[in-house]
XYZ file of C-alpha atoms in Angstrom:
133
model
C 17.699 0.713 6.483
C 20.051 0.552 3.538
C 20.270 1.275 -0.159
C 19.570 -2.436 -0.688
C 16.304 -2.089 1.270
C 15.347 0.922 -0.849
C 15.954 -1.171 -3.974
C 13.762 -4.008 -2.618
C 10.944 -1.494 -2.149
C 11.455 -0.023 -5.622
C 11.181 -3.563 -7.021
C 8.052 -4.137 -4.918
C 6.379 -1.042 -6.426
C 7.526 -1.987 -9.939
C 5.905 -5.387 -9.453
C 2.708 -3.761 -8.155
C 2.575 -1.337 -11.104
C 2.916 -4.279 -13.492
C 0.181 -6.287 -11.779
C 2.746 -8.847 -10.573
C 1.172 -9.671 -7.216
C 3.351 -12.790 -6.849
C 6.396 -10.543 -7.284
C 5.125 -8.306 -4.483
C 4.449 -11.265 -2.218
C 7.929 -12.710 -2.845
C 9.401 -9.607 -1.206
C 7.401 -10.079 2.006
C 8.133 -12.112 5.131
C 5.534 -14.802 5.722
C 4.479 -13.022 8.938
C 4.641 -9.483 7.518
C 2.149 -7.083 9.095
C 0.438 -4.547 6.806
C -1.589 -1.817 8.506
C -3.893 0.318 6.351
C -4.797 3.504 8.243
C -8.242 3.934 9.741
C -11.145 5.606 8.006
C -10.770 3.738 4.710
C -13.142 1.130 3.302
C -10.115 -1.193 3.192
C -8.646 -0.238 6.599
C -7.292 -2.977 8.746
C -4.350 -5.148 9.659
C -3.336 -7.799 7.143
C -0.783 -10.503 7.976
C 1.607 -12.247 5.617
C 1.445 -12.736 1.885
C -2.083 -14.119 2.306
C -3.079 -10.916 4.092
C -1.601 -8.858 1.260
C -3.638 -10.926 -1.195
C -6.782 -10.297 0.903
C -6.050 -6.543 0.854
C -5.493 -6.480 -2.914
C -8.692 -8.504 -3.428
C -10.702 -6.151 -1.206
C -9.370 -3.103 -3.061
C -10.278 -4.783 -6.367
C -13.819 -5.431 -5.137
C -14.285 -1.795 -4.057
C -12.530 0.033 -6.882
C -12.581 -0.447 -10.651
C -9.142 1.164 -10.752
C -6.579 1.586 -8.011
C -3.252 2.913 -9.233
C -0.180 4.534 -7.731
C 1.791 7.217 -9.553
C 4.775 9.440 -8.795
C 6.186 6.835 -6.407
C 9.485 7.686 -4.741
C 11.285 5.566 -2.148
C 13.647 6.953 0.505
C 15.888 5.587 3.247
C 14.571 7.153 6.465
C 16.983 5.549 8.882
C 15.082 2.909 10.824
C 12.569 2.389 8.000
C 11.976 3.095 4.299
C 9.441 5.747 3.277
C 7.505 5.589 0.029
C 5.591 8.624 -1.184
C 3.105 8.454 -4.029
C -0.260 9.560 -5.325
C -3.078 7.015 -5.120
C -5.937 7.096 -7.638
C -9.105 5.140 -6.815
C -12.305 4.883 -8.867
C -15.401 3.527 -7.149
C -17.200 0.483 -8.528
C -20.350 1.714 -6.744
C -20.675 5.139 -8.370
C -17.731 5.802 -10.724
C -16.339 8.683 -8.655
C -12.557 9.021 -8.370
C -10.320 10.178 -5.530
C -6.652 11.052 -6.039
C -4.532 11.915 -3.043
C -1.060 11.657 -1.532
C -0.170 8.418 0.248
C 2.817 7.851 2.522
C 3.938 4.351 3.454
C 6.532 3.305 6.051
C 8.269 -0.045 5.532
C 10.495 -2.063 7.825
C 12.585 -4.814 6.247
C 14.246 -7.798 7.868
C 16.804 -9.846 5.953
C 15.896 -8.007 2.749
C 12.153 -8.691 2.957
C 9.232 -6.554 4.119
C 8.330 -7.274 7.735
C 5.944 -4.372 8.411
C 4.128 -1.648 6.496
C 2.135 1.285 7.860
C 0.080 3.109 5.196
C -1.264 6.656 5.574
C -3.633 8.540 3.253
C -3.730 12.355 3.227
C -7.527 12.558 3.609
C -9.272 9.210 4.253
C -12.621 11.014 4.610
C -12.686 11.529 0.819
C -13.307 7.784 0.446
C -16.758 8.239 2.010
C -18.001 9.492 -1.370
C -16.586 6.419 -3.161
C -18.025 3.742 -0.899
C -20.909 5.406 0.922
C -22.193 2.168 2.464
C -18.781 1.110 3.856
C -19.409 2.705 7.254
């Protein structure tokens, strides 16, 4: 990857933090593949900007708040790594989980073509959405 790719990802996270979902989607290839790690109530593979919108909608349905803090973005050679802390508050019971999240991004022609997302302890989400599994 390159410094330019790192900047694209920084802009992506700035857009996300500001609630600018269209800004996020504009940085994605139409056939982008987003993979949320297993064991989460929102796990799955989401394709394209529409898939990203489905993921954001699902997270919004499950959690009254879902924020990312302490986000840093790094060139890791063949991909870009983003490290952050995710904070999620359950709509079902009001409980909150905060934990480290690591995301790997591949970019093609300056746009996101793949994302793999990993949570430190997905099992903690069982308390937030007890009926999800």
